[in-house]
Coordinates of C-alpha atoms and ligand atoms in Angstrom, one line a residue:
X1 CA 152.3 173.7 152.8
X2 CA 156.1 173.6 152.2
X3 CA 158.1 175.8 150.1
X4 CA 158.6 174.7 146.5
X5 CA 162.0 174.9 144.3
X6 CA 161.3 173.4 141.2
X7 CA 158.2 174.6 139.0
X8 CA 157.4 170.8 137.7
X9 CA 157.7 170.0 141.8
X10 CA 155.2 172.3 142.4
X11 CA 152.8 171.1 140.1
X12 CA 153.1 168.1 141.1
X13 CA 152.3 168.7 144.8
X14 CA 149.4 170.7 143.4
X15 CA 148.0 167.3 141.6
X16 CA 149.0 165.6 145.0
X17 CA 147.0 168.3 146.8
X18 CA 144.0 168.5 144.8
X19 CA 143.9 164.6 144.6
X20 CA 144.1 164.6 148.0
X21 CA 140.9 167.0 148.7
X22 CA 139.1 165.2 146.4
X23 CA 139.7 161.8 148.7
X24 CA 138.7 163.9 151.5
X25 CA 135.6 165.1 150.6
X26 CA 134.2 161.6 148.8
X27 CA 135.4 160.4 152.7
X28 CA 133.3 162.7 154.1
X29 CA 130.4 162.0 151.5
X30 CA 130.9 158.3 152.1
X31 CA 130.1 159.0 155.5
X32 CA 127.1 160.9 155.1
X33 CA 125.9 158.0 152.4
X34 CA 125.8 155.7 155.3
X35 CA 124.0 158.0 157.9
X36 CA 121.6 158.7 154.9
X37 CA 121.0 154.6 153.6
X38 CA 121.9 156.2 150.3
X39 CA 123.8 153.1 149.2
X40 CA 121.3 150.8 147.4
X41 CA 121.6 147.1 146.1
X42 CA 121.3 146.0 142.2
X43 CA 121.6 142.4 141.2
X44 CA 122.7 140.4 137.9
X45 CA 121.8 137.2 137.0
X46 CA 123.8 134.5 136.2
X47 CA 122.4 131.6 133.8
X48 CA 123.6 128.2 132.8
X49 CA 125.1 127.9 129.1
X50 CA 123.5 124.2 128.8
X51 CA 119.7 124.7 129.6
X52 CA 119.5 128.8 130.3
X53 CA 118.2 128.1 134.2
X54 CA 118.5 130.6 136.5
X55 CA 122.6 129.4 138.2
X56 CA 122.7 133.0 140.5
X57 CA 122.9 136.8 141.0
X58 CA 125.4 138.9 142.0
X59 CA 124.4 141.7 144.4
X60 CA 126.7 145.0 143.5
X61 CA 126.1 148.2 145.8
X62 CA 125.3 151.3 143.9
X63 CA 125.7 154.8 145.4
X64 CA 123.1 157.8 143.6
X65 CA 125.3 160.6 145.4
X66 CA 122.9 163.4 146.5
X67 CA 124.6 166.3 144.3
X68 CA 127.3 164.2 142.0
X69 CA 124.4 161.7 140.9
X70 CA 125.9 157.5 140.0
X71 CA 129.9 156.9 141.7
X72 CA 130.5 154.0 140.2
X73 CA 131.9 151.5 143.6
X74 CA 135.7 151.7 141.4
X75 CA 135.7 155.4 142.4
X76 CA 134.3 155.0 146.0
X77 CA 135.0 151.8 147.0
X78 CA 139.2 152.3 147.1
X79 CA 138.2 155.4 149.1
X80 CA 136.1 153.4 151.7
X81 CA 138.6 150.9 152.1
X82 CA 141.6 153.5 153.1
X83 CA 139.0 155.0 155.2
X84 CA 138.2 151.8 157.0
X85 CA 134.2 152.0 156.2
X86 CA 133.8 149.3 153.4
X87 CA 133.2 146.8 156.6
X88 CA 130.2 149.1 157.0
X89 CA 129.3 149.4 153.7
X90 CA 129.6 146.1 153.2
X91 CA 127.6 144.9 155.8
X92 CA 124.5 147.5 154.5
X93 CA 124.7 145.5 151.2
X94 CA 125.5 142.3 152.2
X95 CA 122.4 142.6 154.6
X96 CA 119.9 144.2 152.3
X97 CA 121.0 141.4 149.5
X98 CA 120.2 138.4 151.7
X99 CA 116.6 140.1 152.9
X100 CA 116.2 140.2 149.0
X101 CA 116.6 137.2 148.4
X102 CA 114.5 135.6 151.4
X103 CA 111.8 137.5 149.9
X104 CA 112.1 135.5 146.6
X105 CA 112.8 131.9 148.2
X106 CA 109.6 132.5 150.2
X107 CA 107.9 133.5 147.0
X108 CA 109.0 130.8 145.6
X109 CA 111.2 132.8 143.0
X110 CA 114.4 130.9 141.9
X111 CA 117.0 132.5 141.5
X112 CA 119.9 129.7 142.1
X113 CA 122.5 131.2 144.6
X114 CA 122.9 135.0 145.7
X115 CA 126.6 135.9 145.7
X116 CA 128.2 138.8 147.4
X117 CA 131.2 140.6 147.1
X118 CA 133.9 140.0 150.5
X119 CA 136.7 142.0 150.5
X120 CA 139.3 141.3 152.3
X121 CA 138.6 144.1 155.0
X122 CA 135.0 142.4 155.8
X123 CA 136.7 139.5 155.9
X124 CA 139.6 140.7 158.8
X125 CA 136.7 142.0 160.9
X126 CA 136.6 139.3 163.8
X127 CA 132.9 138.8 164.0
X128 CA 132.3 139.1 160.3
X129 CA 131.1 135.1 160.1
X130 CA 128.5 135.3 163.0
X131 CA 127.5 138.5 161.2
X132 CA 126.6 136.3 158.4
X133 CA 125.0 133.8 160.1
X134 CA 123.2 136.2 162.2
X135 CA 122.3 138.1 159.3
X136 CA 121.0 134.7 157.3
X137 CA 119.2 133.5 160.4
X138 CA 117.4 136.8 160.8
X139 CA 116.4 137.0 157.1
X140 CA 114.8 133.1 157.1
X141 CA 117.7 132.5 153.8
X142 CA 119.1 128.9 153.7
X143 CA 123.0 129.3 153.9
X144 CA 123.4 126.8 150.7
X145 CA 121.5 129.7 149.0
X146 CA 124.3 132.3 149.4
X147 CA 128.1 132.1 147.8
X148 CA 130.9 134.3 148.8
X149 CA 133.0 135.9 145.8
X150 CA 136.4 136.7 147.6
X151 CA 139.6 137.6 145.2
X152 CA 143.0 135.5 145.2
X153 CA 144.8 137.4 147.2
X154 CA 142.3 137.5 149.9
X155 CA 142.9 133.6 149.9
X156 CA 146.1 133.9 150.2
X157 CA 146.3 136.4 152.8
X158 CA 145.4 133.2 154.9
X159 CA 146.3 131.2 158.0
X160 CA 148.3 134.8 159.8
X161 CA 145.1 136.6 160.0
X162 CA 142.7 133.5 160.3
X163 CA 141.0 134.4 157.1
X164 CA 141.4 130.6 156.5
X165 CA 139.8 129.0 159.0
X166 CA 136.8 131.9 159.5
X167 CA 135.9 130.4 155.7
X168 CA 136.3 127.0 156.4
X169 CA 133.8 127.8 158.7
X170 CA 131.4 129.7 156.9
X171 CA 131.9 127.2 154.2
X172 CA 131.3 124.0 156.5
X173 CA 127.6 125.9 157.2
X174 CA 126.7 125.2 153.4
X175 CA 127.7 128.8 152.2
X176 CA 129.5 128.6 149.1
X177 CA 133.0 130.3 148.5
X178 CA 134.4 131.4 144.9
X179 CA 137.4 132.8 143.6
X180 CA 136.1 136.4 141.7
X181 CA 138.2 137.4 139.1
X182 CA 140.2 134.8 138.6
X183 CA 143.7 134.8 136.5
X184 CA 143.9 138.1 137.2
X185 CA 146.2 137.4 140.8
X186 CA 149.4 135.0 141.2
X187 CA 149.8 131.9 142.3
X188 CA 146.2 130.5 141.6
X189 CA 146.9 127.0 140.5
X190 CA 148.3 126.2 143.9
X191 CA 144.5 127.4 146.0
X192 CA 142.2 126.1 143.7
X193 CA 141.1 123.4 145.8
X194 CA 138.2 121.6 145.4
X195 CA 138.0 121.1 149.2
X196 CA 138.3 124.6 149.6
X197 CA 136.5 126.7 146.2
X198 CA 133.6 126.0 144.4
X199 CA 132.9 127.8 142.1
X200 CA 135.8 130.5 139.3
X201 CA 134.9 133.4 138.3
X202 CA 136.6 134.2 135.3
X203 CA 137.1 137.9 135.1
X204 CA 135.8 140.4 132.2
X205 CA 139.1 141.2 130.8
X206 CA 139.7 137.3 129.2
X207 CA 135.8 137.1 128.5
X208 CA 135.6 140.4 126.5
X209 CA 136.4 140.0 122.2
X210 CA 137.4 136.2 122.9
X211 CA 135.9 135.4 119.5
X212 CA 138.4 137.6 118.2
X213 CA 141.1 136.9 120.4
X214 CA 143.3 134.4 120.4
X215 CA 145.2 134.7 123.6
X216 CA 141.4 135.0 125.6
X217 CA 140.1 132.0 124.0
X218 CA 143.5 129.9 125.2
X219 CA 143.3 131.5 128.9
X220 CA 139.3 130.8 129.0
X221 CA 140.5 127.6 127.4
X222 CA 142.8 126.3 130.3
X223 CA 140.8 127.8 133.2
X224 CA 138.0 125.7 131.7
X225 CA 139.9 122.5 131.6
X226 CA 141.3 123.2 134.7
X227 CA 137.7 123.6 137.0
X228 CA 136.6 120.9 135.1
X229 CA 139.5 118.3 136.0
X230 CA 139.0 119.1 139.3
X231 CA 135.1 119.3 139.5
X232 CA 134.7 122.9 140.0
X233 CA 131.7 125.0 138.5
X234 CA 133.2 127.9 136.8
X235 CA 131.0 131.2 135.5
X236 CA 132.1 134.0 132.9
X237 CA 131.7 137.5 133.6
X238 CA 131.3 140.2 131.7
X239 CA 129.6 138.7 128.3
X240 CA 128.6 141.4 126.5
X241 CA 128.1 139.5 122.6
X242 CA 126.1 137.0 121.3
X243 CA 129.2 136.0 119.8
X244 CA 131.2 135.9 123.2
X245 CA 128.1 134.1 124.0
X246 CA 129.1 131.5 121.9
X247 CA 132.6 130.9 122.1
X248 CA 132.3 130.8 125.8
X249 CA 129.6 127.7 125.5
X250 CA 132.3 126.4 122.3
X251 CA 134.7 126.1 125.5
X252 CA 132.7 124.5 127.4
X253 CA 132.1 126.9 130.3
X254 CA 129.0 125.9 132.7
X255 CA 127.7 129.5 133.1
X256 CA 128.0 133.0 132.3
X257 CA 127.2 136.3 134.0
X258 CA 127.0 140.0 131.3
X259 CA 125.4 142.4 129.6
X260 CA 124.3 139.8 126.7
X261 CA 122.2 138.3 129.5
X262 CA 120.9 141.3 131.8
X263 CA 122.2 144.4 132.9
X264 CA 122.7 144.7 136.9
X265 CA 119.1 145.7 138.1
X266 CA 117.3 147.3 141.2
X267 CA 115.5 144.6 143.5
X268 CA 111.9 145.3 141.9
X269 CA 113.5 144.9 138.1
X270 CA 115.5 141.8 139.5
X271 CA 112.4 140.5 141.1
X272 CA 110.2 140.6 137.6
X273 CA 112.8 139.4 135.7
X274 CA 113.4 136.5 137.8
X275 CA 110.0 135.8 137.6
X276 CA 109.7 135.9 133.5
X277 CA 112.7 134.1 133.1
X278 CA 111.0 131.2 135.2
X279 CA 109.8 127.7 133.3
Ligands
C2E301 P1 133.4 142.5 140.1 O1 133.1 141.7 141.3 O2 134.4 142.0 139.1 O3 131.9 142.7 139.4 C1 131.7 142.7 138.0 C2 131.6 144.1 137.4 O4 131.4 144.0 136.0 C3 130.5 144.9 138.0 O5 130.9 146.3 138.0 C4 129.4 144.7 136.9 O6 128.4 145.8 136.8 C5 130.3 144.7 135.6 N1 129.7 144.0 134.5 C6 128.8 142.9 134.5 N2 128.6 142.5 133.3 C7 129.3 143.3 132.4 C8 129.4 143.4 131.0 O7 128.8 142.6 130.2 N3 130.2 144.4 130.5 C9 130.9 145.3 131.3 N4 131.7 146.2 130.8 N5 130.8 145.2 132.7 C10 130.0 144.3 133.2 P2 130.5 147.3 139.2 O8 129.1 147.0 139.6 O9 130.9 148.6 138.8 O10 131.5 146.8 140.3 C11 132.9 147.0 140.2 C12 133.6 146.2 141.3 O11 133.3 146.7 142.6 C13 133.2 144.7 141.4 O12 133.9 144.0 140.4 C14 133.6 144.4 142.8 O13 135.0 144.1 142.9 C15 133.3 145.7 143.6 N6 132.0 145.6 144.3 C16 130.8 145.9 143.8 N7 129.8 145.7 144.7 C17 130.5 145.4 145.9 C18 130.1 145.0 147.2 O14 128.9 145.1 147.6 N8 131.1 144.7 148.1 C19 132.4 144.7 147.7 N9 133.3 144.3 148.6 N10 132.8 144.9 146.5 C20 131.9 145.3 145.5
CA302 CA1 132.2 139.8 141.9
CA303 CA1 136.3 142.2 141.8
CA304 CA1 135.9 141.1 137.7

C-alpha cells in the first residue's frame, strides 16, 4: 500500500480498500456458487389487464449464499459482470428457465411466454444464439414461447459488435425481443421499432405511486400511446397497489407484472400457481 499524506486521503483509500476486499471475496464466492449450482431460478407472472390470462413470467436468478444467506442479483450481479462470469451465470439460469417451462407446455400448463433477462455480456458472447437454440431444442420448448428482455443500451450498442444482427436472428426463429426497463435509457423513441421490439417493459420507478403522481401517470401515459400507435404490446412492472392496479388499466396498458399480482416464486410455487390461475 502507498504512503498517505492527508488524514481524509487515508480514509478514503481505506473505504477504497475495504470495498475492494469485499468485491474480491463475493468474486471468489461467485465462483464457488457456480461450481456448487447454488444459483436457483424464481419466476413472476405476468397477466393481461383486459381478461386476467396468464401473458408471461419472468425468470430472475436467486443466489441463497452458503454463510451470508439471500444476495439480492443488484449486489452480485455488477460483481459478475466486472468478473466476466454473468455469461456463465446466465447461461445456468437461462437454461434451467427454459427446462421449466418445457415441463409446463408438456403439462399442458399455460403460462403465455417465459422471458429472460440478456445482458449485454451474454449477448457479446459469439455463440450465445446457437446456445439458445441448442438450449430450446434440447428442452422440447417452442421458440415463440420464449422472449428476450434486453435494456436500451444493449440495443444500441449494435451493428460494431453484431449484437444487431445475432437478434435479428434469434428474433427471425419466433423468439420474442423486448426493451426491459424502458424510459429509463436515452434515445428510445428512435429503436422502438416494430420490426425490431415487441413487446416495453415499462420500468418500476414510473409504475410505483402513479395514482399519486402526476409526472408517472404522464410518462406511463405517453409510453402507452406510443406502443400502441405503433402496435407494440407493452407490460408494467413493479405494481405493487390495487390502486396502481388501476390507474395502469385507466391508461390503457395491456399487461402488468408486481407484487399486487404475485411475488417472484420457486419453480414448484410457480408451477401450482400457474395451475390455479388456469380457466
Ligand atoms: P428487472 O429486470 O427490472 O426485474 C424486475 C425486478 O423488480 C426484480 O428484482 C423483481 O423481483 C422486482 N419486482 C417485481 N415486482 C415488484 C414489485 O411489485 N415491487 C418491487 N419493489 N419490486 C418488484 P430482482 O429479482 O432483484 O432483480 C433485479 C435485476 O437483476 C433485474 O431487474 C434484472 O436487471 C437483473 N436480473 C435478475 N435476474 C437476472 C438474470 O437471470 N439475468 C440477468 N442478466 N439479469 C438478471
Ligand atoms: Ca427484466
Ligand atoms: Ca433490468
Ligand atoms: Ca426494471
Amino acid at each position: 500500500a502507498k504512503k498517505q499524506g492527508g488524514g481524509s486521503f487515508s480514509f478514503f483509500s481505506e473505504e477504497l480498500r475495504r470495498e475492494l476486499d469485499h468485491r474480491k471475496q463475493l468474486e471468489h464466492d461467485i465462483r464457488i456458487a457456480i461450481s456448487e449450482k447454488e444459483f436457483q431460478v424464481y419466476f413472476q407472472p405476468q397477466v393481461s389487464l383486459s381478461n386476467g390470462s396468464i401473458s408471461g413470467i419472468e425468470a430472475l436468478v436467486r443466489w441463497t449464499h452458503a454463510e451470508r444467506g439471500a444476495i439480492a442479483p443488484g449486489e452480485f450481479i455488477p460483481v459478475a459482470e466486472k468478473c466476466g462470469l454473468m455469461p456463465e451465470i446466465g447461461r445456468i439460469v437461462i437454461a434451467k428457465a427454459i427446462h421449466e417451462a418445457a415441463d409446463w407446455n408438456r403439462d399442458g400448463i399455460a403460462f403465455g411466454r417465459l422471458a429472460v433477462n440478456v445482458s449485454g455480456s451474454e449477448l457479446r458472447e459469439p455463440d450465445f444464439d446457437a446456445f439458445l437454440f441448442d438450449t430450446l431444442q434440447k428442452a422440447g420448448l417452442p421458440p415463440e414461447k420464449l422472449s428476450l428482455e434486453i435494456v436500451e443500451s444493449v440495443i444500441l450498442d449494435d451493428e460494431k459488435t453484431g449484437i444487431a444482427a445475432k437478434l435479428r436472428h434469434i428474433r427471425a426463429a419466433g423468439v420474442h425481443l423486448e426493451l426491459d426497463d424502458f424510459g429509463t435509457g436515452y434515445a428510445s423513441l428512435s429503436h422502438v421499432n416494430p420490426n425490431e421490439i415487441d413487446r416495453l417493459k415499462i420500468d418500476r420507478r414510473f409504475v410505483q405511486k402513479i395514482n399519486e403522481n402526476g409526472d408517472n401517470t404522464k410518462i406511463v401515459r405517453a409510453i402507452t400511446e406510443l406502443a400502441r400507435g405503433l402496435g407494440i404490446s407493452i407490460v408494467a412492472e413493479g405494481a405493487e397497489t390495487e390502486a396502481e392496479l388501476n390507474s395502469l388499466m385507466a391508461l390503457g396498458c395491456d399487461q402488468v407484472q408486481g407484487y399486487s399480482i404475485a411475488f417472484p416464486m420457486p419453480q414448484e410455487k410457480a408451477r401450482e400457481w400457474l395451475v390455479a390461475r388456469a380457466p
